[in-house]
Structures are given as structure tokens and as C-alpha cells.
Amino acid sequence: MTVKAYGAHAGDLPLEPMDITRRGPGAHDVRIDIAYCGVCHSDIHQVRAEWAGTLYPCVPGHEIVGRVSAVGEHVDGFRVGDLVGVGCIVDSCRHCEDCGAGLENYCDHMVGTYNGPTPDAPGHTLGGYSQQIVVHERYVLRVKHPETQLAAVAPLLCAGITTYSPLRHWNVGPGHKVGVVGIGGLGHMGIKLAHAMGAHVVAFTTSESKRGAAKALGADEVVVSRHAGEMAAHAKSLDFILNTVAAPHDLDAFFELLKRDGTMALVGAPATPHPSPQVFNLIMKRRSLAGSMIGGIPETQEMLDFCAVHGIVTDIEMIRAGQINEAYERMLKGDVKYRFVIDCASLGG
Ligand code: NAP
Ligand code: ZN
Ligand code: ZN
């Protein structure tokens, strides 16, 4: 079936309307009419070929929500009309140790929602800036929030799980002092989730204008990281830091804020490397540098359910598909509070 989408034909070209084809639903497939799709900074990295291996045409988008419009004959978990989501993963090998543990995100054969290998035309997956998507039921999530919140649920599918998973993995909870660095799409969810998990949250931002806004999101304290004095006030005091910054920067300034045995987990994925941190900053206090990638399917469902129970959604600014290039430019300037979401009905005309 042909559907309307928005994508780019090359890394140095703007996104434009295009027609793409979706396979008919196979026995285990779910067809979703996409209502909204969030705009992740990874979409910019990938569509502009800032990461290696972008295939064109490239249709980004991995924060997808919508309604089931058809199911294959062997699908029993979903019915036509259900509210569902799809995140960054649409397939994996399904039999390795990682898949067995529900950590499909770490499967060596994970297929991304866009730019991943597929037998479907054109030979690589095409993402959620489109009217419909067809996905194997194993990778479809159930949305339990009220339908009125659907657009604000979309970014949970990447920004939500990418921050939830490391906060859970490093056991963040009451009694912990947690730093969240970079208050963009991921960072604002990091604040909301760490706060809901009971931690004392310190937000680190380069933007003076976010000082008040970060408190409203649930931060107990806010530090403008350009001010050395404000940074020094938190020296050796944090148990865990979640670093979401999309650009290379000095990591040492943050290691100095970790307590003995503290960990900084990087989730930001800049196009070029960070300057190497000082080894002494790690060995002196047995500190750790770690990374984390999105989350597996069971944990993504757990995160969605946690957010539904706690009334958590993302703070969004809705756009029409035709505003996507302008939205990218604004994201590069940090000018979004805190996630753009495409109203996919605007793809129709
Ligand atoms: P975003 O909304 O653009 O937010 C990034 C934030 O980083 C900015 O709002 C800004 O916050 C801070 N920042 C500081 N200096 C910056 C600079 N020079 N350029 C850009 N940002 C700067 O991005 P996002 O969607 O949250 O994604 C953040 C990063 O995580 C991206 O690299 C993305 O590819 C990556 N990502 C990784 C995973 C994963 O699985 N590990 C998943 C999704 C996304 P302040 O104004 O507060 O300083
Ligand atoms: Zn993403
Ligand atoms: Zn696997």
C-alpha cells in the first residue's frame, strides 16, 4: 500500500513529502494508522548523515503512536482500534541471549524503525514521519494513557525509555542525588522520571533560560553548567549522572561532581567524540563511565505503564509535517520545550 511520508533523498537536502509503500500485514503483523510522531535528535543525526551508514531515501521517526487498523491472522495481543506505540525497534533475531532477556535493544541483529535492513521496499526500514506503519506484534507497545494525551505519549517511545532504562539499571530511588545533564527531549524526561522514582534531582543546563523551567519539571536544584562556582557547590556529591547532551563537551567537569563509586551514563550520541576524560578523575574515587541505549520491549511497556500510573507525559510543541525542517533548526539551537511532535494528519494534505 502507498502512504504519504516526509523524508530526505540526501544528507544535505531538506526533508520533503514523498510516497512510500508499506507491506500488507503478515500473520503476526499489526498495521497502525499513525496519529503522532515525536522528533528525536537522533532523527537529525541520521537523516543528515552525521552517523555512519545512512540509506536514502530516509524517513525518520521512532516515537510513534496511533491506532491499530488491521491485524494478521495469528495476532492475538492486539485488536483493530487499540491505541498503541512503536519505538526504536521493529525487529531483532528473537533467539539470542539478549532477545531472550527482553533486551532486544542490545541484540546484534536489532532492526531500527528506520535505516534498518528489511526485505520490504526499498530494502531499509522507513520510520514514523508517515501515515501508517506495519510492525511485528512483538515490537508493538500498548498505550494506557487517556487518548487526549496521545500526542504527549509519543516521545515516551524513545526519550522516555532511553532515560527510564538507565535510571532503573543504576537503581535510582529515594536517598539518591541524581544529575541530569542537557535539558532537551531526553533530559526533561530524565528529570520527570528520576523525580517520580524518588531521587533528589539536580538539572544541569547550558541555557540560563531553562533555570526556572527545569524546576517546574521536577528538579530540586538547577545548575547552569557554564558557571564554575555553581558546579563546585556540587563537588563529590552525586550518586549518578545521566548525560543526554547531543554534542561533544568536557566530561571531567561532571566526573568531579560524582561521589566515590558514582557512575555517569552517557546516552547522548554526538557525531564526533567527547574529549577523553582524565583517568585520574575516575581512579581517585573509583568512578565509572558507562553508556546505555534505549531499552528492551518489556521495559518499554513497563515505562509506559509507570508513566500512565504516575500521570507522566512529555511536554510537547505540535507541528505540521511541513514544519519539520524549521523544527530541526530550532532543536539545534536548543529552542524547544521540550519535544516537537508531528501531527501525522497533516501528511494527508
Ligand atoms: P535535544 O532535544 O536536542 O536536547 C539536547 C540538549 O543537549 C539540548 O537541549 C541542550 O540542553 C544540550 N546541549 C548542550 N550543548 C549542546 C550543543 N552544543 N548542541 C546540542 N545540544 C546541546 O536532543 P535529544 O532528542 O534529547 O537527544 C539527545 C542526544 O541523545 C542526541 O545525541 C540523540 O541522538 C541521543 N539519543 C540517544 C539514545 C540512546 O539510546 N542512547 C536515544 C535517543 C537519543 P541545555 O540547553 O539544557 O544545555
Ligand atoms: Zn530517539
Ligand atoms: Zn537477538
CSV table of C-alpha atoms and ligand atoms in Angstrom, one decimal:
chain,number,residue,atom,x,y,z
A,1,MET,CA,0.0,0.0,0.0
A,2,THR,CA,1.2,3.5,-0.8
A,3,VAL,CA,1.2,6.0,2.0
A,4,LYS,CA,2.4,9.6,2.4
A,5,ALA,CA,5.6,10.3,4.3
A,6,TYR,CA,8.2,13.0,4.9
A,7,GLY,CA,11.9,12.3,4.3
A,8,ALA,CA,15.1,13.2,2.6
A,9,HIS,CA,16.9,12.0,-0.5
A,10,ALA,CA,20.3,13.0,0.7
A,11,GLY,CA,22.0,14.3,3.8
A,12,ASP,CA,22.4,17.8,2.6
A,13,LEU,CA,18.8,18.1,1.3
A,14,PRO,CA,15.8,19.2,3.3
A,15,LEU,CA,13.0,16.8,4.1
A,16,GLU,CA,10.2,16.8,1.6
A,17,PRO,CA,6.9,15.0,1.0
A,18,MET,CA,7.2,11.5,-0.5
A,19,ASP,CA,5.1,8.4,-1.2
A,20,ILE,CA,6.4,5.2,0.3
A,21,THR,CA,5.0,1.6,0.3
A,22,ARG,CA,4.1,-0.5,3.3
A,23,ARG,CA,3.8,-4.3,3.2
A,24,GLY,CA,0.4,-5.8,3.8
A,25,PRO,CA,0.1,-7.2,7.3
A,26,GLY,CA,1.6,-10.7,7.6
A,27,ALA,CA,0.3,-13.3,10.0
A,28,HIS,CA,2.0,-11.7,13.1
A,29,ASP,CA,1.9,-8.1,11.9
A,30,VAL,CA,0.0,-5.1,13.2
A,31,ARG,CA,-0.9,-2.2,10.9
A,32,ILE,CA,-1.0,1.1,12.7
A,33,ASP,CA,-2.6,4.3,11.4
A,34,ILE,CA,0.0,6.8,12.9
A,35,ALA,CA,-1.6,9.7,14.7
A,36,TYR,CA,1.6,11.4,16.0
A,37,CYS,CA,5.3,11.0,15.8
A,38,GLY,CA,7.9,12.7,18.0
A,39,VAL,CA,11.0,14.3,16.7
A,40,CYS,CA,14.2,12.9,18.3
A,41,HIS,CA,17.6,14.4,17.9
A,42,SER,CA,18.7,11.0,16.6
A,43,ASP,CA,16.5,11.7,13.6
A,44,ILE,CA,18.6,14.8,12.7
A,45,HIS,CA,21.9,12.9,13.2
A,46,GLN,CA,20.7,10.1,11.0
A,47,VAL,CA,18.9,12.0,8.2
A,48,ARG,CA,21.9,14.4,7.9
A,49,ALA,CA,24.4,11.5,7.7
A,50,GLU,CA,26.1,12.7,10.9
A,51,TRP,CA,26.3,9.0,11.9
A,52,ALA,CA,27.7,6.4,9.5
A,53,GLY,CA,25.6,4.5,7.1
A,54,THR,CA,22.5,6.5,6.3
A,55,LEU,CA,20.5,5.0,3.5
A,56,TYR,CA,18.3,7.1,1.3
A,57,PRO,CA,15.5,7.9,0.9
A,58,CYS,CA,15.5,8.3,4.7
A,59,VAL,CA,12.2,8.7,6.5
A,60,PRO,CA,13.0,9.3,10.2
A,61,GLY,CA,10.7,8.9,13.2
A,62,HIS,CA,10.8,6.4,16.1
A,63,GLU,CA,8.4,7.9,18.6
A,64,ILE,CA,5.1,6.6,17.0
A,65,VAL,CA,1.6,6.4,18.4
A,66,GLY,CA,-1.6,5.6,16.7
A,67,ARG,CA,-4.5,3.2,16.3
A,68,VAL,CA,-4.4,-0.4,15.1
A,69,SER,CA,-6.2,-0.6,11.7
A,70,ALA,CA,-5.5,-4.2,10.8
A,71,VAL,CA,-4.0,-7.3,12.3
A,72,GLY,CA,-2.6,-10.5,10.8
A,73,GLU,CA,-4.4,-13.8,11.3
A,74,HIS,CA,-2.1,-15.0,14.2
A,75,VAL,CA,-2.1,-11.8,16.2
A,76,ASP,CA,-3.9,-12.3,19.4
A,77,GLY,CA,-2.5,-9.5,21.6
A,78,PHE,CA,-3.9,-6.6,19.6
A,79,ARG,CA,-7.2,-5.7,18.0
A,80,VAL,CA,-8.4,-3.1,15.5
A,81,GLY,CA,-9.0,0.1,17.3
A,82,ASP,CA,-6.4,-0.4,20.1
A,83,LEU,CA,-4.1,2.6,21.0
A,84,VAL,CA,-0.5,1.5,20.5
A,85,GLY,CA,3.0,2.7,20.2
A,86,VAL,CA,6.2,1.8,18.3
A,87,GLY,CA,9.6,2.9,19.4
A,88,CYS,CA,13.1,2.5,18.0
A,89,ILE,CA,12.9,-1.3,17.4
A,90,VAL,CA,10.8,-3.1,14.8
A,91,ASP,CA,12.7,-6.4,14.7
A,92,SER,CA,15.6,-8.5,16.1
A,93,CYS,CA,16.9,-12.1,15.9
A,94,ARG,CA,14.4,-13.3,18.6
A,95,HIS,CA,16.7,-16.1,19.8
A,96,CYS,CA,19.9,-14.7,21.1
A,97,GLU,CA,20.7,-14.2,24.8
A,98,ASP,CA,19.7,-10.5,24.6
A,99,CYS,CA,16.4,-11.2,22.9
A,100,GLY,CA,15.7,-14.0,25.4
A,101,ALA,CA,16.3,-11.5,28.2
A,102,GLY,CA,13.9,-8.9,26.6
A,103,LEU,CA,16.9,-6.7,25.8
A,104,GLU,CA,16.2,-6.6,22.0
A,105,ASN,CA,17.9,-3.2,22.1
A,106,TYR,CA,21.3,-5.0,22.6
A,107,CYS,CA,20.6,-7.8,20.0
A,108,ASP,CA,23.4,-7.8,17.3
A,109,HIS,CA,20.6,-8.0,14.8
A,110,MET,CA,18.2,-5.4,16.1
A,111,VAL,CA,16.4,-3.7,13.3
A,112,GLY,CA,15.8,0.0,13.8
A,113,THR,CA,12.5,1.6,13.0
A,114,TYR,CA,14.3,3.5,10.2
A,115,ASN,CA,17.5,2.8,8.4
A,116,GLY,CA,17.5,-0.9,9.3
A,117,PRO,CA,17.6,-3.9,6.9
A,118,THR,CA,14.3,-5.3,5.7
A,119,PRO,CA,13.1,-7.3,2.7
A,120,ASP,CA,10.4,-4.6,2.2
A,121,ALA,CA,11.0,-1.9,-0.4
A,122,PRO,CA,13.3,0.0,-0.7
A,123,GLY,CA,15.4,-2.5,1.3
A,124,HIS,CA,15.7,-0.5,4.5
A,125,THR,CA,13.1,0.5,7.1
A,126,LEU,CA,11.3,3.8,6.9
A,127,GLY,CA,10.1,5.5,10.1
A,128,GLY,CA,7.2,7.2,11.6
A,129,TYR,CA,7.0,10.5,9.7
A,130,SER,CA,4.3,8.7,7.7
A,131,GLN,CA,0.6,7.9,7.7
A,132,GLN,CA,1.0,4.1,8.5
A,133,ILE,CA,3.5,1.5,9.6
A,134,VAL,CA,3.3,-2.3,9.7
A,135,VAL,CA,5.2,-3.9,12.6
A,136,HIS,CA,5.5,-7.5,14.0
A,137,GLU,CA,3.3,-7.7,17.1
A,138,ARG,CA,6.4,-8.5,19.4
A,139,TYR,CA,7.6,-4.9,18.9
A,140,VAL,CA,4.2,-3.1,19.4
A,141,LEU,CA,3.5,-1.4,22.8
A,142,ARG,CA,0.2,-0.9,24.5
A,143,VAL,CA,-0.8,2.7,25.4
A,144,LYS,CA,-2.9,3.0,28.6
A,145,HIS,CA,-2.9,6.8,28.9
A,146,PRO,CA,-6.1,8.6,28.1
A,147,GLU,CA,-6.5,9.2,24.4
A,148,THR,CA,-6.5,13.0,25.0
A,149,GLN,CA,-2.8,12.7,26.0
A,150,LEU,CA,-1.8,10.6,23.0
A,151,ALA,CA,0.4,13.2,21.3
A,152,ALA,CA,2.4,13.8,24.5
A,153,VAL,CA,2.8,10.0,24.9
A,154,ALA,CA,4.6,9.6,21.6
A,155,PRO,CA,8.1,10.8,22.8
A,156,LEU,CA,8.0,8.3,25.7
A,157,LEU,CA,8.7,5.7,23.0
A,158,CYS,CA,12.3,6.9,22.7
A,159,ALA,CA,13.0,9.9,25.1
A,160,GLY,CA,11.1,8.1,27.8
A,161,ILE,CA,12.6,4.7,27.6
A,162,THR,CA,16.2,6.0,26.9
A,163,THR,CA,16.1,7.8,30.3
A,164,TYR,CA,14.0,5.3,32.2
A,165,SER,CA,16.2,2.3,31.4
A,166,PRO,CA,19.5,3.7,32.9
A,167,LEU,CA,17.7,5.2,35.9
A,168,ARG,CA,16.3,1.7,36.6
A,169,HIS,CA,19.6,-0.1,35.8
A,170,TRP,CA,21.6,2.0,38.2
A,171,ASN,CA,18.8,1.7,40.9
A,172,VAL,CA,17.9,5.3,41.2
A,173,GLY,CA,15.5,5.9,44.0
A,174,PRO,CA,14.9,7.7,47.4
A,175,GLY,CA,18.1,8.8,49.1
A,176,HIS,CA,20.0,9.2,45.8
A,177,LYS,CA,21.2,12.5,44.4
A,178,VAL,CA,21.0,12.3,40.6
A,179,GLY,CA,22.2,14.7,38.0
A,180,VAL,CA,20.6,15.1,34.6
A,181,VAL,CA,22.8,16.9,32.0
A,182,GLY,CA,21.2,18.6,29.0
A,183,ILE,CA,17.5,19.6,29.3
A,184,GLY,CA,16.2,18.7,25.9
A,185,GLY,CA,13.8,16.0,24.9
A,186,LEU,CA,15.6,13.2,26.7
A,187,GLY,CA,16.8,15.4,29.6
A,188,HIS,CA,13.4,16.8,30.5
A,189,MET,CA,12.1,13.2,30.7
A,190,GLY,CA,15.1,12.2,32.8
A,191,ILE,CA,14.1,14.9,35.4
A,192,LYS,CA,10.5,13.8,35.4
A,193,LEU,CA,11.3,10.1,35.8
A,194,ALA,CA,14.1,10.5,38.4
A,195,HIS,CA,11.8,12.7,40.4
A,196,ALA,CA,9.0,10.2,40.2
A,197,MET,CA,11.4,7.5,41.3
A,198,GLY,CA,12.0,9.5,44.5
A,199,ALA,CA,15.5,10.8,43.8
A,200,HIS,CA,16.8,14.3,44.6
A,201,VAL,CA,17.3,15.7,41.1
A,202,VAL,CA,19.9,18.3,40.0
A,203,ALA,CA,19.4,19.6,36.5
A,204,PHE,CA,22.5,20.8,34.6
A,205,THR,CA,21.9,23.1,31.6
A,206,THR,CA,23.9,25.4,29.4
A,207,SER,CA,20.8,27.6,29.0
A,208,GLU,CA,20.1,30.3,31.5
A,209,SER,CA,16.6,30.5,30.2
A,210,LYS,CA,15.9,26.9,31.4
A,211,ARG,CA,16.7,27.7,35.1
A,212,GLY,CA,13.1,28.1,36.1
A,213,ALA,CA,11.6,25.7,33.7
A,214,ALA,CA,13.8,22.8,35.0
A,215,LYS,CA,12.4,23.3,38.5
A,216,ALA,CA,8.8,23.1,37.1
A,217,LEU,CA,9.7,19.7,35.6
A,218,GLY,CA,10.6,18.3,39.0
A,219,ALA,CA,14.3,19.3,39.5
A,220,ASP,CA,15.1,20.1,43.1
A,221,GLU,CA,18.1,22.2,42.1
A,222,VAL,CA,19.3,23.7,38.8
A,223,VAL,CA,22.9,24.4,37.8
A,224,VAL,CA,23.9,26.5,34.8
A,225,SER,CA,27.0,24.4,33.9
A,226,ARG,CA,28.8,27.4,32.4
A,227,HIS,CA,29.2,28.8,35.9
A,228,ALA,CA,32.2,27.2,37.7
A,229,GLY,CA,31.0,28.3,41.1
A,230,GLU,CA,27.6,26.7,40.8
A,231,MET,CA,29.3,23.5,39.6
A,232,ALA,CA,31.7,23.5,42.5
A,233,ALA,CA,28.9,23.6,45.0
A,234,HIS,CA,28.0,20.0,44.0
A,235,ALA,CA,31.6,18.6,44.0
A,236,LYS,CA,31.7,14.9,45.1
A,237,SER,CA,28.0,14.8,45.9
A,238,LEU,CA,26.2,13.0,43.1
A,239,ASP,CA,25.5,9.2,43.1
A,240,PHE,CA,24.6,9.1,39.4
A,241,ILE,CA,24.6,11.4,36.4
A,242,LEU,CA,22.5,10.8,33.2
A,243,ASN,CA,24.2,12.8,30.4
A,244,THR,CA,21.9,13.4,27.4
A,245,VAL,CA,23.9,16.2,25.7
A,246,ALA,CA,23.9,15.8,21.8
A,247,ALA,CA,27.3,17.5,21.3
A,248,PRO,CA,30.9,16.8,22.4
A,249,HIS,CA,31.9,18.5,25.7
A,250,ASP,CA,34.2,18.3,28.7
A,251,LEU,CA,33.1,15.3,30.8
A,252,ASP,CA,35.6,16.0,33.5
A,253,ALA,CA,33.6,18.9,34.8
A,254,PHE,CA,30.8,16.3,35.6
A,255,PHE,CA,33.1,13.5,36.9
A,256,GLU,CA,34.3,15.9,39.6
A,257,LEU,CA,30.7,16.0,40.9
A,258,LEU,CA,30.4,12.2,41.4
A,259,LYS,CA,30.8,10.7,44.8
A,260,ARG,CA,33.0,7.6,45.4
A,261,ASP,CA,31.7,4.8,43.3
A,262,GLY,CA,29.4,7.1,41.3
A,263,THR,CA,28.6,6.5,37.7
A,264,MET,CA,28.0,8.8,34.7
A,265,ALA,CA,25.9,7.1,32.0
A,266,LEU,CA,26.1,8.7,28.5
A,267,VAL,CA,23.0,8.5,26.4
A,268,GLY,CA,23.7,11.5,24.1
A,269,ALA,CA,25.3,10.2,20.9
A,270,PRO,CA,27.2,13.2,19.3
A,271,ALA,CA,28.5,12.9,15.8
A,272,THR,CA,32.1,13.4,16.9
A,273,PRO,CA,33.7,12.1,20.2
A,274,HIS,CA,34.0,13.9,23.5
A,275,PRO,CA,37.5,14.9,24.5
A,276,SER,CA,38.9,11.9,26.5
A,277,PRO,CA,38.3,12.3,30.3
A,278,GLN,CA,41.2,12.5,32.8
A,279,VAL,CA,41.9,9.0,34.0
A,280,PHE,CA,42.7,10.4,37.5
A,281,ASN,CA,39.1,11.7,37.8
A,282,LEU,CA,38.0,8.1,37.5
A,283,ILE,CA,40.6,6.2,39.6
A,284,MET,CA,40.7,8.6,42.5
A,285,LYS,CA,37.1,7.9,43.5
A,286,ARG,CA,36.5,4.6,41.7
A,287,ARG,CA,34.1,6.4,39.4
A,288,SER,CA,32.6,4.7,36.3
A,289,LEU,CA,31.8,5.9,32.8
A,290,ALA,CA,29.0,4.0,31.2
A,291,GLY,CA,26.6,4.1,28.2
A,292,SER,CA,23.0,3.0,27.7
A,293,MET,CA,20.9,2.5,24.6
A,294,ILE,CA,17.1,2.9,24.5
A,295,GLY,CA,15.6,-0.1,26.3
A,296,GLY,CA,14.1,-3.5,25.5
A,297,ILE,CA,10.4,-4.1,24.6
A,298,PRO,CA,9.3,-5.4,28.1
A,299,GLU,CA,11.0,-2.5,29.8
A,300,THR,CA,9.4,0.0,27.3
A,301,GLN,CA,6.0,-1.4,28.3
A,302,GLU,CA,6.9,-1.1,32.0
A,303,MET,CA,8.0,2.5,31.4
A,304,LEU,CA,4.7,3.3,29.6
A,305,ASP,CA,2.7,1.8,32.4
A,306,PHE,CA,4.8,3.6,35.0
A,307,CYS,CA,4.1,6.9,33.2
A,308,ALA,CA,0.4,6.1,32.9
A,309,VAL,CA,0.1,5.4,36.7
A,310,HIS,CA,2.1,8.5,37.6
A,311,GLY,CA,0.4,10.7,35.1
A,312,ILE,CA,3.7,11.4,33.3
A,313,VAL,CA,3.8,12.6,29.7
A,314,THR,CA,6.3,14.7,27.7
A,315,ASP,CA,6.0,18.5,27.3
A,316,ILE,CA,5.4,19.0,23.6
A,317,GLU,CA,5.1,21.5,20.8
A,318,MET,CA,2.9,20.2,18.0
A,319,ILE,CA,3.9,20.8,14.4
A,320,ARG,CA,2.6,20.0,10.9
A,321,ALA,CA,4.9,17.8,8.8
A,322,GLY,CA,5.7,20.8,6.6
A,323,GLN,CA,7.4,22.5,9.5
A,324,ILE,CA,9.9,19.7,10.1
A,325,ASN,CA,13.0,21.4,8.6
A,326,GLU,CA,12.3,24.6,10.7
A,327,ALA,CA,11.9,22.4,13.8
A,328,TYR,CA,15.3,20.8,13.2
A,329,GLU,CA,17.0,24.2,13.1
A,330,ARG,CA,15.3,25.2,16.3
A,331,MET,CA,16.4,22.0,18.0
A,332,LEU,CA,20.0,22.7,17.0
A,333,LYS,CA,19.6,26.0,18.9
A,334,GLY,CA,18.1,24.3,21.9
A,335,ASP,CA,14.9,26.2,21.2
A,336,VAL,CA,12.2,23.6,22.0
A,337,LYS,CA,10.3,22.9,25.3
A,338,TYR,CA,10.9,20.0,25.1
A,339,ARG,CA,9.8,17.9,22.2
A,340,PHE,CA,8.4,18.6,18.8
A,341,VAL,CA,5.6,16.1,17.8
A,342,ILE,CA,4.3,15.9,14.2
A,343,ASP,CA,0.6,15.7,13.8
A,344,CYS,CA,0.6,13.0,11.1
A,345,ALA,CA,-2.9,14.0,10.0
A,346,SER,CA,-1.1,16.9,8.3
A,347,LEU,CA,0.6,14.5,5.9
A,348,GLY,CA,-2.7,14.0,4.2
A,349,GLY,CA,-2.8,17.5,2.7
B,1,NAP,P1,17.7,17.6,22.2
B,1,NAP,O1,16.2,17.7,22.5
B,1,NAP,O2,18.2,18.4,21.0
B,1,NAP,O3,18.4,18.0,23.5
B,1,NAP,C1,19.8,18.0,23.7
B,1,NAP,C2,20.2,19.0,24.8
B,1,NAP,O4,21.6,19.0,25.0
B,1,NAP,C3,19.9,20.5,24.4
B,1,NAP,O5,18.6,20.8,24.7
B,1,NAP,C4,20.9,21.2,25.3
B,1,NAP,O6,20.4,21.3,26.7
B,1,NAP,C5,22.1,20.2,25.5
B,1,NAP,N1,23.2,20.8,24.7
B,1,NAP,C6,24.2,21.4,25.3
B,1,NAP,N2,25.1,21.8,24.4
B,1,NAP,C7,24.6,21.4,23.2
B,1,NAP,C8,25.1,21.6,21.9
B,1,NAP,N3,26.3,22.2,21.6
B,1,NAP,N4,24.3,21.0,20.9
B,1,NAP,C9,23.2,20.4,21.1
B,1,NAP,N5,22.7,20.2,22.4
B,1,NAP,C10,23.4,20.7,23.4
B,1,NAP,O7,18.1,16.1,21.9
B,1,NAP,P2,17.5,14.7,22.4
B,1,NAP,O8,16.5,14.3,21.4
B,1,NAP,O9,17.2,14.8,23.8
B,1,NAP,O10,18.8,13.8,22.2
B,1,NAP,C11,20.0,14.0,22.9
B,1,NAP,C12,21.1,13.0,22.4
B,1,NAP,O11,20.7,11.7,22.8
B,1,NAP,C13,21.2,13.0,20.9
B,1,NAP,O12,22.6,12.9,20.6
B,1,NAP,C14,20.5,11.8,20.5
B,1,NAP,O13,21.0,11.2,19.2
B,1,NAP,C15,20.8,10.9,21.6
B,1,NAP,N6,19.9,9.7,21.8
B,1,NAP,C16,20.5,8.6,22.3
B,1,NAP,C17,19.7,7.5,22.6
B,1,NAP,C18,20.2,6.3,23.1
B,1,NAP,O14,19.6,5.2,23.0
B,1,NAP,N7,21.4,6.3,23.8
B,1,NAP,C19,18.3,7.6,22.3
B,1,NAP,C20,17.8,8.8,21.9
B,1,NAP,C21,18.6,9.9,21.6
B,1,NAP,P3,20.6,22.6,27.6
B,1,NAP,O15,20.1,23.7,26.8
B,1,NAP,O16,19.9,22.2,28.8
B,1,NAP,O17,22.1,22.7,27.8
B,2,ZN,ZN,15.3,8.7,19.6
B,3,ZN,ZN,18.7,-11.2,19.3
